[in-house]
mmCIF file of C-alpha atoms in Angstrom:
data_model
loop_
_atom_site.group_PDB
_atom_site.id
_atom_site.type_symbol
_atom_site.label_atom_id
_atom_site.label_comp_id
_atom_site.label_asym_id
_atom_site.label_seq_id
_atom_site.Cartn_x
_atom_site.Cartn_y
_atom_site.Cartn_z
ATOM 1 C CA UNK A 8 -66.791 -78.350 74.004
ATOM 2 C CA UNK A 9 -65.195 -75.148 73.129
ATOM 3 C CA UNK A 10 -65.894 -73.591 69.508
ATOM 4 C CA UNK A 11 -62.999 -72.638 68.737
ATOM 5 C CA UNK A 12 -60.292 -72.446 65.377
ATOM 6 C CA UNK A 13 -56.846 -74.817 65.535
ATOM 7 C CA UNK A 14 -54.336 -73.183 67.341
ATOM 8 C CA UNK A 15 -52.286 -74.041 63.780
ATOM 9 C CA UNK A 16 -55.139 -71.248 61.914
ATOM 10 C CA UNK A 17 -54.687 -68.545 64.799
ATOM 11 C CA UNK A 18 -50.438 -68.438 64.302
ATOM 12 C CA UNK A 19 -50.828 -68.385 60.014
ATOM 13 C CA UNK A 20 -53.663 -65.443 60.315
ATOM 14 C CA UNK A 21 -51.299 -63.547 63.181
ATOM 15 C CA UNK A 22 -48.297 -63.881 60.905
ATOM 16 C CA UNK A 23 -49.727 -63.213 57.726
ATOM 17 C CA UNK A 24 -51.672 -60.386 59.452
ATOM 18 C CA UNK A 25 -47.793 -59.463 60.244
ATOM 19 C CA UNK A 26 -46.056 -59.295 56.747
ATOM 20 C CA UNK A 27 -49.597 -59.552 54.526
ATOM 21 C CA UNK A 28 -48.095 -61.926 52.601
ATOM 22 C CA UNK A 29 -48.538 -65.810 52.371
ATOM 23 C CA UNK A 30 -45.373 -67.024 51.492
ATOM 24 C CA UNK A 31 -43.702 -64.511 53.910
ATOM 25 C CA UNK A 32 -45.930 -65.784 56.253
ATOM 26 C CA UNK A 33 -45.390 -69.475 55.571
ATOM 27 C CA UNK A 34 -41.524 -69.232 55.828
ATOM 28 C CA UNK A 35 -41.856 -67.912 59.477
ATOM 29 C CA UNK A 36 -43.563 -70.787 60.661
ATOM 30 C CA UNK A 37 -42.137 -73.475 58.245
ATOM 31 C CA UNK A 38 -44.701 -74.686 56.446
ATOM 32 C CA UNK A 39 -45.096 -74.270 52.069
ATOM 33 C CA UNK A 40 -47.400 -71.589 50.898
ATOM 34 C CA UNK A 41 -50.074 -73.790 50.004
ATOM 35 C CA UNK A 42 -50.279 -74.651 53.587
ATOM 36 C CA UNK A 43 -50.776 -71.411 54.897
ATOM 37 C CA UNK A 44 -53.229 -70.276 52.078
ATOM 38 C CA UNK A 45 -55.344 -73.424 53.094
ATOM 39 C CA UNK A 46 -55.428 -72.186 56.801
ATOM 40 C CA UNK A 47 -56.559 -69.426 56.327
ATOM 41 C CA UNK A 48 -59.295 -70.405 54.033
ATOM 42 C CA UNK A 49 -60.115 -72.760 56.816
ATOM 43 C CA UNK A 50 -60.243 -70.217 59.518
ATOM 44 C CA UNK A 51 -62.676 -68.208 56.529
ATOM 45 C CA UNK A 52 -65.202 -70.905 56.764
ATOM 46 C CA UNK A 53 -65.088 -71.312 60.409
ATOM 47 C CA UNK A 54 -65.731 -67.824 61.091
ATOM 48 C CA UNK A 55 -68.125 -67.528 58.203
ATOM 49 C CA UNK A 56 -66.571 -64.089 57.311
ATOM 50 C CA UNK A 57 -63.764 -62.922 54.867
ATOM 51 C CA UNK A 58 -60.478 -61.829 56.571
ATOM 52 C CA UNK A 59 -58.194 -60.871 53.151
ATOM 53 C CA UNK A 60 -58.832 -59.256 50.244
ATOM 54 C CA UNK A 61 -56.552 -60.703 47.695
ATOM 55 C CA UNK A 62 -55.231 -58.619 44.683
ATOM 56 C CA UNK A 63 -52.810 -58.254 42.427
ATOM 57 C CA UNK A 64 -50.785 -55.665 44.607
ATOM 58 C CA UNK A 65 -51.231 -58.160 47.706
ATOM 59 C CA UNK A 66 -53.377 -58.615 50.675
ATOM 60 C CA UNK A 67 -55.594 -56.145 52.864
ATOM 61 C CA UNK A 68 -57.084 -57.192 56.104
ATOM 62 C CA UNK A 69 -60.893 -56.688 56.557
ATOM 63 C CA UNK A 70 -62.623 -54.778 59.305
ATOM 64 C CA UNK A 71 -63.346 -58.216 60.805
ATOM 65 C CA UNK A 72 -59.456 -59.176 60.645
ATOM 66 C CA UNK A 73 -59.418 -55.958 62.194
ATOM 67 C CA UNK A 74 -60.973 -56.987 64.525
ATOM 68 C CA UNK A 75 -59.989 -60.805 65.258
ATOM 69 C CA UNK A 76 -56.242 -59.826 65.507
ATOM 70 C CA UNK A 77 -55.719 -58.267 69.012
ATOM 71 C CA UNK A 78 -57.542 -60.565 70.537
ATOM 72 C CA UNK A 79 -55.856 -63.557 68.676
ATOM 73 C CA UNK A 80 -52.574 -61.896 69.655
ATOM 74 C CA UNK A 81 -53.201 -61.308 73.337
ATOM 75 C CA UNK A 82 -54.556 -64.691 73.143
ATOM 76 C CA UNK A 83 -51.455 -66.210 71.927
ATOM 77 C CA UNK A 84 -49.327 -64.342 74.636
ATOM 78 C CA UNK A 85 -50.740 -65.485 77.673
ATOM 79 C CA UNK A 86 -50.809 -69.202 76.732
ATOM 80 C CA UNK A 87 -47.063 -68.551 75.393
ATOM 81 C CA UNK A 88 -46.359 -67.407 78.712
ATOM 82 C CA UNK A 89 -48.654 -70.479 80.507
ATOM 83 C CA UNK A 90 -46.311 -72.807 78.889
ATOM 84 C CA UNK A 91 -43.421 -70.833 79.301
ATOM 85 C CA UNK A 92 -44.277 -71.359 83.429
ATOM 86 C CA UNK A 93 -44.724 -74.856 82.918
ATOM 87 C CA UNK A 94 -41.385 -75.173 81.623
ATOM 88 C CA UNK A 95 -39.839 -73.092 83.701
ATOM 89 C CA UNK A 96 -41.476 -74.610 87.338
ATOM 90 C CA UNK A 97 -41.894 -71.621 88.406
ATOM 91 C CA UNK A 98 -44.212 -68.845 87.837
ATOM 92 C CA UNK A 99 -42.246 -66.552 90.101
ATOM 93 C CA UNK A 100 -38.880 -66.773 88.100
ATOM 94 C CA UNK A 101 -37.420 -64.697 85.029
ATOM 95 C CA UNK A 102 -39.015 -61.162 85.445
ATOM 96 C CA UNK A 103 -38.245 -58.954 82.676
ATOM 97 C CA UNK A 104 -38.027 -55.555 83.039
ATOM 98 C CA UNK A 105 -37.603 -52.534 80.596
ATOM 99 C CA UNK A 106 -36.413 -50.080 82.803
ATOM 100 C CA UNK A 107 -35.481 -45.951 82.272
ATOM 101 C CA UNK A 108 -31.685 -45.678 81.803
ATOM 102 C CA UNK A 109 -30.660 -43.103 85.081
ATOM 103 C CA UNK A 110 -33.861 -45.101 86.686
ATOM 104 C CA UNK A 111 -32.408 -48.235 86.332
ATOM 105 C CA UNK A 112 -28.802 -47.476 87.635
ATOM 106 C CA UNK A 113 -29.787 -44.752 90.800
ATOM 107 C CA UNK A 114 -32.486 -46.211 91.386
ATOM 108 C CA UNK A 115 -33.687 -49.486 90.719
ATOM 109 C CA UNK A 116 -30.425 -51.791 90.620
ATOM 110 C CA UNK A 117 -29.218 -51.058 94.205
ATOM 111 C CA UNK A 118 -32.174 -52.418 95.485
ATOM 112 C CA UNK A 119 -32.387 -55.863 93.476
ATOM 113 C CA UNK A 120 -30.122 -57.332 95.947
ATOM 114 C CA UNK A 121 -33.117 -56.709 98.697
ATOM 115 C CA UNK A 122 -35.581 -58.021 96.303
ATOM 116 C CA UNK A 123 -34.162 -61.208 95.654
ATOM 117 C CA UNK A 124 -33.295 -61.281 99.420
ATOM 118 C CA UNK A 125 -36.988 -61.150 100.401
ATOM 119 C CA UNK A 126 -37.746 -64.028 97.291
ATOM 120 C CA UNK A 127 -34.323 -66.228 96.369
ATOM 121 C CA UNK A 128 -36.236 -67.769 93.050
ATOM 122 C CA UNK A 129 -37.112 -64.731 91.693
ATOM 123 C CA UNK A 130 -34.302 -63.837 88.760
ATOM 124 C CA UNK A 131 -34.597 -60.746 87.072
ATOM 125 C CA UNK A 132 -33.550 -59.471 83.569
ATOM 126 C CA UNK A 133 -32.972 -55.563 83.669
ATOM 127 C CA UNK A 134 -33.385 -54.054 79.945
ATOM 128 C CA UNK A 135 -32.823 -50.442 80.133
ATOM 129 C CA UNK A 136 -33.168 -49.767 76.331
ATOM 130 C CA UNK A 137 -37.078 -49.981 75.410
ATOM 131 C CA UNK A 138 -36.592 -51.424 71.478
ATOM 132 C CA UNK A 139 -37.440 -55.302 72.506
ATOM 133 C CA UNK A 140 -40.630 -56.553 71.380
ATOM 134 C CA UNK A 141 -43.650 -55.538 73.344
ATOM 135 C CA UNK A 142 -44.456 -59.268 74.585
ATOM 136 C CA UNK A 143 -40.578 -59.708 75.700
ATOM 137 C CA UNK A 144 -40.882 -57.658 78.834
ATOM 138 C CA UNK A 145 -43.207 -58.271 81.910
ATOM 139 C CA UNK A 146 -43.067 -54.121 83.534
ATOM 140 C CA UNK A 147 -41.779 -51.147 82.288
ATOM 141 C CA UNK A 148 -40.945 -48.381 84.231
ATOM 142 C CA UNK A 149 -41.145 -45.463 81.893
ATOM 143 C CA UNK A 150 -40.124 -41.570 81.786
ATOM 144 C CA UNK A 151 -41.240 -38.611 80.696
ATOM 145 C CA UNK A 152 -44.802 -36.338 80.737
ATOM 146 C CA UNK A 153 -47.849 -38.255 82.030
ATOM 147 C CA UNK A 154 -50.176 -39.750 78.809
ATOM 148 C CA UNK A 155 -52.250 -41.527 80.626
ATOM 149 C CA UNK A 156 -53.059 -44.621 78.775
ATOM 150 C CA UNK A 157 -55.070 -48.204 79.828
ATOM 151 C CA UNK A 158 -53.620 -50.559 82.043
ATOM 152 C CA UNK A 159 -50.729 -47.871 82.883
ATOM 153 C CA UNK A 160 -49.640 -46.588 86.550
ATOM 154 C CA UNK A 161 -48.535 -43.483 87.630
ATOM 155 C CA UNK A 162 -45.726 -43.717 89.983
ATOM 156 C CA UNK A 163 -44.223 -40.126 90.979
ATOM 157 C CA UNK A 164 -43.316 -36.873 89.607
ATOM 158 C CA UNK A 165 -39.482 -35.327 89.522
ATOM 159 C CA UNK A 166 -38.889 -33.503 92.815
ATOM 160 C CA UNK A 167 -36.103 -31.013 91.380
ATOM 161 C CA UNK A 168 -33.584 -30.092 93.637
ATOM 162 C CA UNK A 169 -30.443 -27.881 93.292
ATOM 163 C CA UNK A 170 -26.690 -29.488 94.259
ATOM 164 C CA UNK A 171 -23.241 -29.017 94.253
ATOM 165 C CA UNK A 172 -20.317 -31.072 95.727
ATOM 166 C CA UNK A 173 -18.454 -30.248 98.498
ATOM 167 C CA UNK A 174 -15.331 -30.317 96.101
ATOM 168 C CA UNK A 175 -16.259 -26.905 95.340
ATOM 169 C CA UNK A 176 -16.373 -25.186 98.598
ATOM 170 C CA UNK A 177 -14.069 -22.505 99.242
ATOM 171 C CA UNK A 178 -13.401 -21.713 103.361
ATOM 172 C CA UNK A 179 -16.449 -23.688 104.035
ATOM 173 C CA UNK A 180 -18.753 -21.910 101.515
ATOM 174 C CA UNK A 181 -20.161 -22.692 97.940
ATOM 175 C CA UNK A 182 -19.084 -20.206 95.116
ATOM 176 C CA UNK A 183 -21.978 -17.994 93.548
ATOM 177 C CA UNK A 184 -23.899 -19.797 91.169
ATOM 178 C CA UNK A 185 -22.922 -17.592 88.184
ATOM 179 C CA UNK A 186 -18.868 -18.681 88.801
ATOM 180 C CA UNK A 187 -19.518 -22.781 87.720
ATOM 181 C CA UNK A 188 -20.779 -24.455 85.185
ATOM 182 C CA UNK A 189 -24.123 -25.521 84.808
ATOM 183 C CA UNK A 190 -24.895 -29.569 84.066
ATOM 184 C CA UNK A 191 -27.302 -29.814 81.574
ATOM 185 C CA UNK A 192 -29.420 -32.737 80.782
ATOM 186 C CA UNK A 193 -29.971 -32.820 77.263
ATOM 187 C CA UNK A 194 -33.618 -34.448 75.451
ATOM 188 C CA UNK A 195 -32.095 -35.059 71.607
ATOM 189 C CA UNK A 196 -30.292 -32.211 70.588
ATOM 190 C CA UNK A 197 -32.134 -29.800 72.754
ATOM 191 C CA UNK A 198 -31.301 -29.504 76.800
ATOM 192 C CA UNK A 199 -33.782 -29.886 78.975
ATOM 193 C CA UNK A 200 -35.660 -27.093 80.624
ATOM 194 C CA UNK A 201 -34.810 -28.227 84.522
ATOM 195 C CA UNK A 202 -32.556 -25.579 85.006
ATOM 196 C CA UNK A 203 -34.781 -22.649 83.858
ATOM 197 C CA UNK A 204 -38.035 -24.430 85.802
ATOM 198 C CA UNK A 205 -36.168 -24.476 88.806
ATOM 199 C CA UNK A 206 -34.457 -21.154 88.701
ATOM 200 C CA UNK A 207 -37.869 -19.226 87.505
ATOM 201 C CA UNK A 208 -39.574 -20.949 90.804
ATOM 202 C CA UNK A 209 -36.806 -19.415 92.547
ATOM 203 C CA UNK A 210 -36.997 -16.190 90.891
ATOM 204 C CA UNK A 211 -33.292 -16.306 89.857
ATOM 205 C CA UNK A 212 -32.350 -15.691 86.535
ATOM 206 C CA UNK A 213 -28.669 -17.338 86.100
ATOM 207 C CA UNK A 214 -29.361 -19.451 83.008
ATOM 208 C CA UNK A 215 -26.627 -20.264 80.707
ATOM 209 C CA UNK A 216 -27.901 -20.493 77.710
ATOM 210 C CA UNK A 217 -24.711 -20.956 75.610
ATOM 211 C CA UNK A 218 -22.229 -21.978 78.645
ATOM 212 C CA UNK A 219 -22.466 -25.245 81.019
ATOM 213 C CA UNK A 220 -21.979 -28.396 80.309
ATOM 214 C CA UNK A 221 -24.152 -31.089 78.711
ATOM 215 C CA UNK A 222 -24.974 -34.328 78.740
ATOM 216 C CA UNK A 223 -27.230 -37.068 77.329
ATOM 217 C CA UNK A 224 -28.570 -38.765 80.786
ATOM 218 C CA UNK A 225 -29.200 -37.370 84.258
ATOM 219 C CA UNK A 226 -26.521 -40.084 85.068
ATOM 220 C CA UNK A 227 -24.003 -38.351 83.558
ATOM 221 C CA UNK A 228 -24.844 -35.529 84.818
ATOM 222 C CA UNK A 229 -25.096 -36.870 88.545
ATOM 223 C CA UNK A 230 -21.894 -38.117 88.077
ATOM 224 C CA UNK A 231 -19.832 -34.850 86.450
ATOM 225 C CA UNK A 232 -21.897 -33.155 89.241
ATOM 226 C CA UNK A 233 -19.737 -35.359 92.140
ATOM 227 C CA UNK A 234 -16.609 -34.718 90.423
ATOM 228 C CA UNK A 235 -17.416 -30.990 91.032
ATOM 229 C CA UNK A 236 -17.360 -30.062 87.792
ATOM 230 C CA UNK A 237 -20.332 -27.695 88.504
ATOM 231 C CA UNK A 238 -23.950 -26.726 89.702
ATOM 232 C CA UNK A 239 -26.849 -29.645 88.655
ATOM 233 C CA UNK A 240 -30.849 -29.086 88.918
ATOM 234 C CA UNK A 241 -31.509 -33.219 90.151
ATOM 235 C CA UNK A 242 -34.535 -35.646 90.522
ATOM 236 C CA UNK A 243 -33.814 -35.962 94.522
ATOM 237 C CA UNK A 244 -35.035 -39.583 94.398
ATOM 238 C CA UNK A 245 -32.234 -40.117 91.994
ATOM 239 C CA UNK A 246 -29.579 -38.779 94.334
ATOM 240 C CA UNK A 247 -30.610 -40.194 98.003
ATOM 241 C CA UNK A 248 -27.561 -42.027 98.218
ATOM 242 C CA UNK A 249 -25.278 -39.059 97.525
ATOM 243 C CA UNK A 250 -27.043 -36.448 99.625
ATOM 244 C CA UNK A 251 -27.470 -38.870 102.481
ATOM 245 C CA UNK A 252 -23.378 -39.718 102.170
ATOM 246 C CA UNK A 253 -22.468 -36.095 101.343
ATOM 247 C CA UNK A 254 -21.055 -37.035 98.079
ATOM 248 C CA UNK A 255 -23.580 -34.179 96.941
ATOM 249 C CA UNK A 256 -25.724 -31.188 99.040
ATOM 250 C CA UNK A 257 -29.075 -29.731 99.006
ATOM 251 C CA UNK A 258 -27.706 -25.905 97.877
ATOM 252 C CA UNK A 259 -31.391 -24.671 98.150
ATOM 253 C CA UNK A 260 -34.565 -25.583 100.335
ATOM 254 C CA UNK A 261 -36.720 -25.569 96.999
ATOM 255 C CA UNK A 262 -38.174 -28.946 95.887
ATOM 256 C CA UNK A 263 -39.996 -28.050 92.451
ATOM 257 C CA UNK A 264 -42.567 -30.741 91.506
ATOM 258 C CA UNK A 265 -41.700 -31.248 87.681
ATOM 259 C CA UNK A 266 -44.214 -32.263 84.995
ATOM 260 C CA UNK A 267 -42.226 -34.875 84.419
ATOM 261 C CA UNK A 268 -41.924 -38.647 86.554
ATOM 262 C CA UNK A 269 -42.475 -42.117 86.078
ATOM 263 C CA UNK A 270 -44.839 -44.334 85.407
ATOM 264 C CA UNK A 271 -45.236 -48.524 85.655
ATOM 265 C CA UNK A 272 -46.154 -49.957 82.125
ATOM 266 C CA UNK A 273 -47.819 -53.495 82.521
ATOM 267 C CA UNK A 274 -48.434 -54.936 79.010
ATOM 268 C CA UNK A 275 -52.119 -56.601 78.502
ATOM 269 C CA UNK A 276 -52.469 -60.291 80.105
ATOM 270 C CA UNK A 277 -49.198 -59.813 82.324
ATOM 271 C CA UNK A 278 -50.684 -57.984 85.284
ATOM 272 C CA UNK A 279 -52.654 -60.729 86.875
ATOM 273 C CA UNK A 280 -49.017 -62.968 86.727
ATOM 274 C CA UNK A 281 -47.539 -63.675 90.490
ATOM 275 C CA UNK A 282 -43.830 -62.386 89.160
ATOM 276 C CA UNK A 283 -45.691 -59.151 88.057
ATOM 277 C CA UNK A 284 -47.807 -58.868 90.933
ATOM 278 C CA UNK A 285 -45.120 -59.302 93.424
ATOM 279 C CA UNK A 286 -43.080 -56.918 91.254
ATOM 280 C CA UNK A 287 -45.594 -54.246 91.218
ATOM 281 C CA UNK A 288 -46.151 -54.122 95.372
ATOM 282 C CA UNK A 289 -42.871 -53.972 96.314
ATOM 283 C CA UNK A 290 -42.028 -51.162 93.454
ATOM 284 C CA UNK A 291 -44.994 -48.970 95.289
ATOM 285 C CA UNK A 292 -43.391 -49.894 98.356
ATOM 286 C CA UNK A 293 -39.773 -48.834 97.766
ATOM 287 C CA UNK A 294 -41.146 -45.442 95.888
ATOM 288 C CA UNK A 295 -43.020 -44.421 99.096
ATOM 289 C CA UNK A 296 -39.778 -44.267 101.019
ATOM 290 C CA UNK A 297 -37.435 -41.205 101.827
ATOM 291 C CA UNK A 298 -35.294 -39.158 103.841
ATOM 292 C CA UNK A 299 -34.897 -35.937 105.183
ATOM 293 C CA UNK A 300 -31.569 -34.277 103.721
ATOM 294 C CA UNK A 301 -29.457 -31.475 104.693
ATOM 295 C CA UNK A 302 -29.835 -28.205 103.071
ATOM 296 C CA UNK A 303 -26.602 -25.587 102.428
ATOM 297 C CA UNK A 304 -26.587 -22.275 101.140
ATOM 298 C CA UNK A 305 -25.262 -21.069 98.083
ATOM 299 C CA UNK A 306 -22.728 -17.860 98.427
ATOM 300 C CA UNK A 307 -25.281 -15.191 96.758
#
C-alpha cells in the first residue's frame, strides 16, 4: 500500500498555496471554508510538519510547503493529463503548441498538413501568443537569445541573409542599397539590431538610423519586403519558400549566424508523452532540411 495523502488534501494545499487564503481557496474547488481548513490540518498531521503560518495579516507557506508544492503540482499534471488520455482514447490526439508568431506562420503551419499526413489522429492546436497557463500547452517553440534552462532544447540559430524583390529591379539590376528603404524589425519600441549585425559583417556602413521602415514582426516585414517596398536583413529559414519561388533574392552571399534562434520548450512530465515525443522527432527532422538558393548582386 502506498503512503500517501487524499488526492482531496493535495488540490486544497495547491490552491490555497495559490491565493494563501482559505476561503479563496475553498470557492475554487466548491467546498465551505471549514472544509478546506480541515484538509489541510489533515494533510498537517499526515506529514507530521506545519505547512501555514496563520496570522492576522493571512497565511505564509513554510520551507516544507516550499517544498511539497512543485512536486504536488507536477504531480497533479501528469495524472490530469493520464485521465485526460483516457477520455480522449487516444494518447496521440490534441497536441498543443505555443508557437513564435513569424515561426508559426513561415514556418511551422505549412508543414502541418504533412504532419497530419504521416499520423491522421493526431490534431493539433497552434497558440502563437505564449500568455496560456504553463500546463495548457504540450511544446513550445520559443525565440530569442539562448538561456539555457532544464528540460529545454536548442534548435537553431538565425542565419541572416540580405533580400530584395525583383519588383525593384531596374534593366535587370537591383538599385544601390542607400536608394530604398530599409525594413526594420522592431523588439518593443526599439528596432532590432539585424541590419547593423549584418552590414558590420559586411563591412558596409548604410544604416538608417532615422529612415526605413518598421515593423513589429519579421512577418511583416517579409511581407512589405515582397511588395518591394525595400531592402530586408531575413532569418533564411523563414523565407525558403520565397527565395526558392523568386518571390524574394539572395542580394548578398553572406549568411551571418545571429545570436539569436529557437529553441523547443517541453514543460516537466510532458516529454515522455507519445504526442510530444512524436512531435519532438519530426520538428528535428524538418529543421535539418534546406536548400541551396540563388544569390544576386546588389548595384554598388
Amino acid at each position: 500500500m502506498r503512503k500517501l495523502p487524499s488526492l482531496s488534501m493535495l488540490r486544497v494545499f495547491e490552491e490555497t498555496c495559490r491565493t494563501l487564503s482559505f476561503s479563496k481557496a475553498a470557492e475554487a474547488l466548491f467546498i465551505t471554508q471549514s472544509a478546506a481548513s480541515r484538509q489541510i490540518k489533515q494533510l498537517e498531521e499526515f506529514l507530521g510538519k506545519l505547512l501555514f503560518v496563520r496570522s492576522h495579516s493571512g497565511l505564509a507557506l513554510t520551507q516544507d510547503a516550499m517544498l511539497l508544492l512543485p512536486v504536488v503540482r507536477q504531480s497533479l499534471d501528469i495524472l490530469e493529463e493520464g485521465v485526460r488520455h483516457v477520455q480522449l482514447h487516444n494518447p496521440l490526439q490534441h497536441l498543443r503548441l505555443q508557437v513564435a508568431p513569424t515561426f508559426a506562420t513561415r514556418w511551422l503551419a505549412p508543414r502541418l498538413v504533412t504532419l497530419r499526413q504521416r499520423n491522421s489522429q493526431l490534431q493539433i492546436a497552434l497558440i502563437s501568443e505564449a500568455r496560456q497557463k504553463y500546463c495548457d500547452f504540450d511544446c513550445a517553440v520559443r525565440f530569442g537569445e539562448w538561456a539555457e534552462r532544464f528540460g529545454d532544447e536548442w534548435l537553431c540559430h538565425e542565419q541572416l541573409v540580405l533580400v530584395g524583390s525583383p519588383l525593384l529591379m531596374i534593366n535587370g539590376v537591383f538599385p544601390p542599397l542607400n536608394t530604398q528603404p530599409q525594413l526594420h524589425i522592431l523588439n518593443g519600441d526599439n528596432r532590432m539590431d539585424t541590419w547593423q549585425r549584418w552590414l558590420a559583417a559586411a563591412g558596409r556602413t548604410e544604416v538608417q538610423e532615422q529612415g526605413g521602415l518598421e515593423f513589429s514582426t519579421q512577418d511583416q516585414v517579409i511581407n512589405a519586403c515582397i511588395t518591394g517596398a525595400g531592402y530586408a536583413v531575413l532569418d533564411k529559414m523563414m523565407i525558403r519558400n520565397e527565395l526558392h519561388s523568386g518571390l524574394l533574392v539572395l542580394l548578398s552571399p553572406l549568411e551571418l549566424k545571429s545570436t539569436n534562434g529557437y529553441w523547443l520548450e517541453i514543460p516537466p512530465g510532458k516529454r515522455e508523452l507519445p504526442r510530444v515525443r512524436y512531435f519532438h522527432d519530426w520538428l528535428r527532422a524538418e529543421i535539418g532540411r534546406g536548400e541551396p538558393t540563388k544569390v544576386a548582386v546588389v548595384n554598388a
